[in-house]
């Protein structure tokens, strides 16, 4: 029992009982039996998912991307670049030519000149030549005649209004209404305000203080009774509910939860070791039953057969195909040249033209001819040319 406590993990409590130590190994064995199939199924699913991703999903994704690019993207790009773009440019040019340019020309060459020379220029001339002098004259008339007359009229009207309306109202306010208001305020203060203030200060305030004192006493008594009842309820809840639940949690639930969590962790790791060992065994069996024979057949049979087919069949066939292609290209080139020569001859036979002399060796520019200078005659390396004119020159002279 002491040895089991000594081997316990660091996160266990130091005062765990012997019952926890005794049930730890059976619980872990039971949890391992439960967790092992789950871990093996999980590892199998992980390996299957990786294999499916590597063997099926990635090639399928590449094939789908290539198919999408070939069937959708490339035709769409070609359609956009070769059809829609020129069509859009043409429609844009047509729309500009039909809708924009006529209105621009109408605005620039019709409306702007018409408004400028038909409206703006006459209005500016009318403002500068007619309205400005009239305005200056009216301003002078206002400053020199109307303003002094208006000031005199306003002073007279103000004096009349003050004498008829303002001074009577001021006298009524100052000598009648203000004394009446002062008398009314004195009567209200001595007959109403002061008695009410005395009643509030001498009667209502002591009565309110007494009522407040009684209410405070009553509230203190109720608070004392309530605090006692609350303390009793709290003590009962702590003693009868919280303390047993705390002991149950510390002594039973926490150790059981820790043991179950630790058992699941240990069982998951052990199940991983077992699952990896089973996987290695299955991989070893698959290699020795399938992989090794297939590798041996590939290296021993397929590789020599492939080399033989490559050297004895594919290479001669490739060389023959290349030679046939070259011969076909040479034949096509010869046929094209023959057809072109026949076409030129037929055209020359139909419409005529200078005859082309037979091909001969190109003459050197230093060859001696009739009529050359003495300096060219003395060049040692100059080869003499035939002094007989060619057939083409004779025909040209006859023509």
XYZ file of C-alpha atoms in Angstrom:
399
model
C 0.000 0.000 0.000
C 2.896 2.342 0.764
C 4.508 1.339 -2.519
C 1.299 2.182 -4.385
C 1.180 5.595 -2.726
C 4.801 6.208 -3.629
C 4.120 5.408 -7.296
C 1.029 7.631 -7.489
C 1.200 10.636 -9.870
C 2.039 14.068 -8.507
C -1.457 15.487 -9.031
C -3.094 12.996 -6.634
C -3.807 14.156 -3.113
C -1.432 12.954 -0.426
C -4.245 11.681 1.841
C -5.976 9.400 -0.696
C -7.173 6.212 0.890
C -6.285 2.603 0.270
C -9.607 2.056 -1.490
C -8.588 4.453 -4.293
C -5.258 2.683 -4.677
C -6.914 -0.751 -4.731
C -9.548 0.108 -7.364
C -7.160 2.066 -9.628
C -5.792 -0.917 -11.607
C -9.213 -2.625 -12.200
C -10.724 0.675 -13.278
C -7.885 1.245 -15.726
C -8.236 -2.302 -17.106
C -11.996 -1.816 -17.618
C -11.455 1.590 -19.234
C -8.733 0.106 -21.481
C -11.134 -2.623 -22.641
C -13.704 0.094 -23.431
C -11.282 2.555 -25.052
C -9.185 0.095 -27.113
C -11.824 -0.590 -29.843
C -12.551 3.144 -30.080
C -8.832 3.953 -30.478
C -8.324 1.207 -33.086
C -11.365 2.407 -35.046
C -10.065 6.001 -34.776
C -6.579 5.036 -36.021
C -8.138 3.003 -38.860
C -10.290 5.976 -39.872
C -7.254 8.308 -39.764
C -5.172 5.960 -41.929
C -8.085 5.448 -44.326
C -8.674 9.183 -44.598
C -5.005 9.874 -45.329
C -4.890 7.075 -47.925
C -8.118 8.274 -49.543
C -6.789 11.826 -49.625
C -3.480 10.740 -51.166
C -4.851 8.162 -53.624
C -8.314 9.444 -54.551
C -9.034 13.005 -53.493
C -5.844 14.704 -54.716
C -5.868 13.102 -58.224
C -9.613 13.711 -58.411
C -9.080 17.335 -57.446
C -6.328 17.752 -60.033
C -8.501 16.109 -62.700
C -11.484 18.282 -61.814
C -9.333 21.420 -61.804
C -7.846 20.495 -65.200
C -11.296 19.679 -66.572
C -12.693 22.941 -65.221
C -9.794 24.914 -66.666
C -10.081 23.141 -70.038
C -13.863 23.243 -70.404
C -14.764 26.470 -68.620
C -11.868 28.809 -67.844
C -9.932 28.651 -71.133
C -13.079 28.930 -73.349
C -14.388 31.717 -71.133
C -11.077 33.592 -71.338
C -10.940 33.095 -75.111
C -14.566 34.200 -75.450
C -13.847 37.280 -73.329
C -10.617 38.216 -75.122
C -11.568 37.272 -78.700
C -15.308 38.002 -78.815
C -16.648 40.019 -75.921
C -13.802 42.545 -75.702
C -13.899 43.538 -79.430
C -17.703 43.462 -79.313
C -17.670 45.681 -76.219
C -15.244 48.106 -77.847
C -17.414 48.209 -80.963
C -20.583 48.755 -78.921
C -18.843 51.432 -76.871
C -17.671 53.228 -79.998
C -21.144 52.885 -81.565
C -22.858 54.158 -78.399
C -20.439 57.084 -78.218
C -20.971 57.835 -81.908
C -24.775 57.585 -81.662
C -25.586 58.995 -78.213
C -22.625 60.990 -76.861
C -20.936 62.734 -79.758
C -24.122 64.280 -81.255
C -25.081 65.744 -77.861
C -21.544 66.941 -77.254
C -21.474 68.574 -80.674
C -24.946 70.081 -80.084
C -23.814 71.422 -76.709
C -20.424 72.673 -77.927
C -21.339 74.132 -81.307
C -25.060 75.092 -80.923
C -26.218 75.610 -77.340
C -23.073 77.228 -75.932
C -22.707 79.785 -78.770
C -26.457 80.457 -78.780
C -26.603 81.011 -75.007
C -23.373 82.991 -75.003
C -24.121 85.325 -77.899
C -27.924 85.293 -77.617
C -28.326 85.671 -73.842
C -25.139 86.253 -71.860
C -23.620 88.973 -74.030
C -26.881 91.030 -74.237
C -27.525 90.615 -70.494
C -23.956 91.700 -69.660
C -24.288 94.682 -71.995
C -27.684 95.604 -70.471
C -26.209 95.328 -66.944
C -23.089 97.370 -67.735
C -24.640 99.986 -70.042
C -28.177 100.453 -68.595
C -28.751 98.955 -65.158
C -25.440 100.082 -63.586
C -25.953 103.816 -64.390
C -29.606 103.608 -63.254
C -28.524 101.938 -59.979
C -25.842 104.566 -59.360
C -28.455 107.347 -59.936
C -30.992 105.707 -57.613
C -28.324 105.265 -54.921
C -27.415 108.994 -55.179
C -31.099 109.995 -54.982
C -31.527 107.776 -51.894
C -28.450 109.150 -50.150
C -29.090 112.835 -50.938
C -32.917 113.057 -50.779
C -34.739 110.035 -49.370
C -32.435 109.248 -46.433
C -32.586 112.739 -44.811
C -36.364 112.950 -45.418
C -36.857 109.451 -43.922
C -34.811 110.340 -40.828
C -36.939 113.478 -40.198
C -40.196 111.576 -40.695
C -39.021 108.769 -38.398
C -38.063 111.287 -35.633
C -41.495 112.995 -35.837
C -43.407 109.692 -35.826
C -41.299 108.472 -32.872
C -42.012 111.607 -30.822
C -45.757 111.334 -31.546
C -45.872 107.607 -30.583
C -43.872 108.262 -27.420
C -46.213 111.126 -26.395
C -49.395 109.169 -27.170
C -48.584 105.601 -26.021
C -45.267 105.174 -24.170
C -45.504 107.927 -21.525
C -49.101 107.067 -20.420
C -48.223 103.375 -20.096
C -45.030 104.176 -18.129
C -46.965 106.483 -15.791
C -49.679 103.846 -15.234
C -47.010 101.190 -14.444
C -44.916 103.427 -12.195
C -47.615 105.232 -10.200
C -50.515 102.742 -10.105
C -49.525 99.104 -10.724
C -46.243 99.035 -8.786
C -47.776 100.472 -5.508
C -50.730 98.067 -5.774
C -48.345 95.103 -6.273
C -46.221 96.126 -3.266
C -49.320 96.432 -1.038
C -50.628 93.027 -2.180
C -47.242 91.367 -1.520
C -47.087 92.887 2.036
C -50.598 91.642 2.852
C -49.829 88.134 1.475
C -46.575 87.927 3.488
C -48.183 88.983 6.821
C -51.479 87.142 6.448
C -50.490 83.881 4.644
C -46.724 83.181 4.412
C -45.682 83.947 7.999
C -48.547 81.921 9.635
C -47.793 78.971 7.358
C -44.043 79.169 8.143
C -44.780 79.287 11.917
C -47.096 76.259 11.659
C -44.479 74.299 9.676
C -41.652 75.211 12.059
C -43.496 74.839 15.379
C -45.996 72.011 14.629
C -45.231 69.926 11.554
C -41.459 69.646 12.011
C -41.581 68.169 15.601
C -44.430 65.854 14.563
C -42.365 64.598 11.555
C -39.302 64.047 13.758
C -41.361 61.930 16.170
C -42.829 59.813 13.389
C -39.356 59.320 11.882
C -37.956 58.199 15.285
C -40.765 55.636 15.687
C -40.219 54.296 12.157
C -36.464 53.950 12.774
C -37.093 51.983 15.974
C -39.519 49.702 14.128
C -37.062 49.192 11.213
C -34.200 48.363 13.603
C -36.328 45.761 15.373
C -37.398 44.201 12.073
C -33.775 44.213 10.832
C -32.546 42.533 14.017
C -35.215 39.812 13.738
C -34.506 39.354 9.991
C -30.730 39.144 10.497
C -31.214 36.508 13.173
C -33.535 34.493 10.948
C -31.143 34.851 8.003
C -28.179 33.743 10.094
C -30.167 30.711 11.267
C -31.178 29.837 7.692
C -27.603 30.258 6.480
C -26.261 28.062 9.316
C -28.848 25.380 8.554
C -28.067 25.436 4.805
C -24.295 25.309 5.429
C -24.621 22.538 8.015
C -27.239 20.373 6.318
C -26.499 20.912 2.590
C -23.231 22.618 1.726
C -20.935 20.757 4.138
C -22.202 17.255 3.132
C -22.020 18.197 -0.543
C -18.468 19.535 -0.044
C -17.375 16.354 1.744
C -19.056 14.264 -0.975
C -17.283 16.240 -3.691
C -13.853 16.168 -1.957
C -13.984 12.567 -0.744
C -15.951 10.827 -3.523
C -16.602 12.786 -6.710
C -13.196 14.473 -7.086
C -11.149 11.251 -6.538
C -13.498 9.269 -8.792
C -13.349 11.954 -11.496
C -9.542 12.156 -11.284
C -9.224 8.382 -11.447
C -11.596 8.151 -14.402
C -9.782 10.980 -16.265
C -6.374 9.454 -15.532
C -7.674 6.020 -16.500
C -8.973 7.358 -19.801
C -5.665 9.118 -20.497
C -3.573 6.024 -19.699
C -5.974 3.775 -21.581
C -5.890 6.089 -24.623
C -2.077 6.023 -24.686
C -1.923 2.231 -24.186
C -4.590 1.754 -26.852
C -2.457 3.929 -29.160
C 0.549 1.674 -28.571
C -1.554 -1.429 -29.194
C -3.183 0.096 -32.283
C 0.220 1.079 -33.719
C 1.547 -2.436 -33.027
C -1.503 -3.950 -34.787
C -1.035 -1.520 -37.688
C 2.653 -2.432 -37.999
C 1.724 -6.133 -37.971
C -0.887 -5.588 -40.691
C 1.598 -3.528 -42.719
C 4.257 -6.268 -42.309
C 1.780 -8.931 -43.466
C 0.628 -6.752 -46.401
C 4.235 -6.131 -47.455
C 5.287 -9.787 -47.278
C 2.053 -11.066 -48.855
C 1.457 -8.379 -51.519
C 4.169 -5.731 -51.685
C 7.246 -7.975 -51.831
C 5.824 -10.332 -54.527
C 4.606 -7.377 -56.582
C 8.028 -5.662 -56.250
C 9.795 -8.884 -57.212
C 7.512 -9.326 -60.268
C 8.045 -5.666 -61.259
C 11.849 -5.862 -60.969
C 12.261 -9.386 -62.358
C 9.611 -9.537 -65.097
C 8.099 -6.149 -65.925
C 11.350 -4.141 -65.986
C 13.199 -6.465 -68.457
C 10.074 -6.761 -70.603
C 9.690 -2.969 -70.617
C 13.346 -2.465 -71.522
C 13.026 -5.048 -74.327
C 9.874 -3.387 -75.658
C 11.539 0.046 -75.410
C 14.762 -1.033 -77.171
C 13.392 -3.571 -79.669
C 9.949 -2.188 -80.535
C 9.460 1.415 -79.455
C 12.825 2.865 -80.509
C 12.773 1.378 -84.080
C 9.140 2.389 -84.457
C 9.992 5.905 -83.287
C 12.924 6.141 -85.704
C 10.768 4.818 -88.555
C 8.029 7.310 -87.704
C 10.549 10.167 -87.593
C 12.014 9.104 -90.967
C 8.558 8.768 -92.474
C 7.665 12.205 -91.192
C 10.794 13.733 -92.679
C 10.187 11.976 -96.018
C 6.578 13.148 -96.023
C 7.656 16.737 -95.280
C 10.274 16.588 -98.059
C 7.674 15.204 -100.477
C 5.218 17.909 -99.528
C 7.904 20.576 -99.931
C 8.839 19.193 -103.402
C 5.184 19.042 -104.404
C 4.653 22.646 -103.295
C 7.688 23.811 -105.254
C 6.510 21.868 -108.356
C 3.028 23.318 -108.131
C 4.434 26.836 -107.660
C 6.758 26.425 -110.699
C 3.910 25.060 -112.821
C 1.699 27.986 -111.795
C 4.397 30.497 -112.714
C 4.973 28.812 -116.074
C 1.248 28.736 -116.821
C 0.916 32.417 -115.902
C 3.903 33.314 -118.053
C 2.419 31.302 -120.969
C -0.917 33.133 -120.636
C 0.199 36.743 -120.141
C 3.773 36.620 -121.449
C 6.879 38.018 -119.868
C 10.668 37.984 -120.050
C 12.074 34.513 -120.460
C 14.444 33.322 -117.829
C 17.750 32.022 -119.182
C 19.128 28.693 -118.135
C 21.007 28.743 -114.875
C 24.730 28.969 -115.222
C 27.774 29.653 -113.171
C 27.703 33.141 -111.653
C 30.107 35.458 -113.386
C 32.817 37.187 -111.464
C 32.627 41.000 -111.341
C 36.252 41.022 -112.422
C 35.698 38.906 -115.588
C 36.836 40.539 -118.797
C 34.057 41.620 -121.123
C 33.847 43.671 -124.305
C 34.184 47.358 -123.526
C 35.925 47.045 -120.175
C 38.654 49.469 -119.179
C 42.337 48.792 -119.375
C 42.623 48.783 -115.574
C 40.229 45.841 -115.291
C 42.113 44.111 -118.150
C 45.382 44.047 -116.263
C 43.983 42.381 -113.106
C 45.878 39.076 -112.975
C 43.149 37.118 -111.182
C 40.305 38.231 -113.475
C 38.901 35.356 -115.523
C 37.702 36.209 -119.018
C 34.000 35.957 -119.717
C 32.615 34.677 -122.996
C 32.323 37.435 -125.494
C 29.219 35.926 -127.058
C 26.102 37.569 -125.762
C 23.467 35.364 -124.222
C 20.241 34.393 -125.813
C 18.267 36.659 -123.561
C 20.341 39.691 -124.574
C 19.803 38.893 -128.284
C 16.091 38.577 -127.784
C 16.053 41.843 -125.851
C 17.950 43.586 -128.709
C 15.613 42.113 -131.298
C 12.596 43.141 -129.262
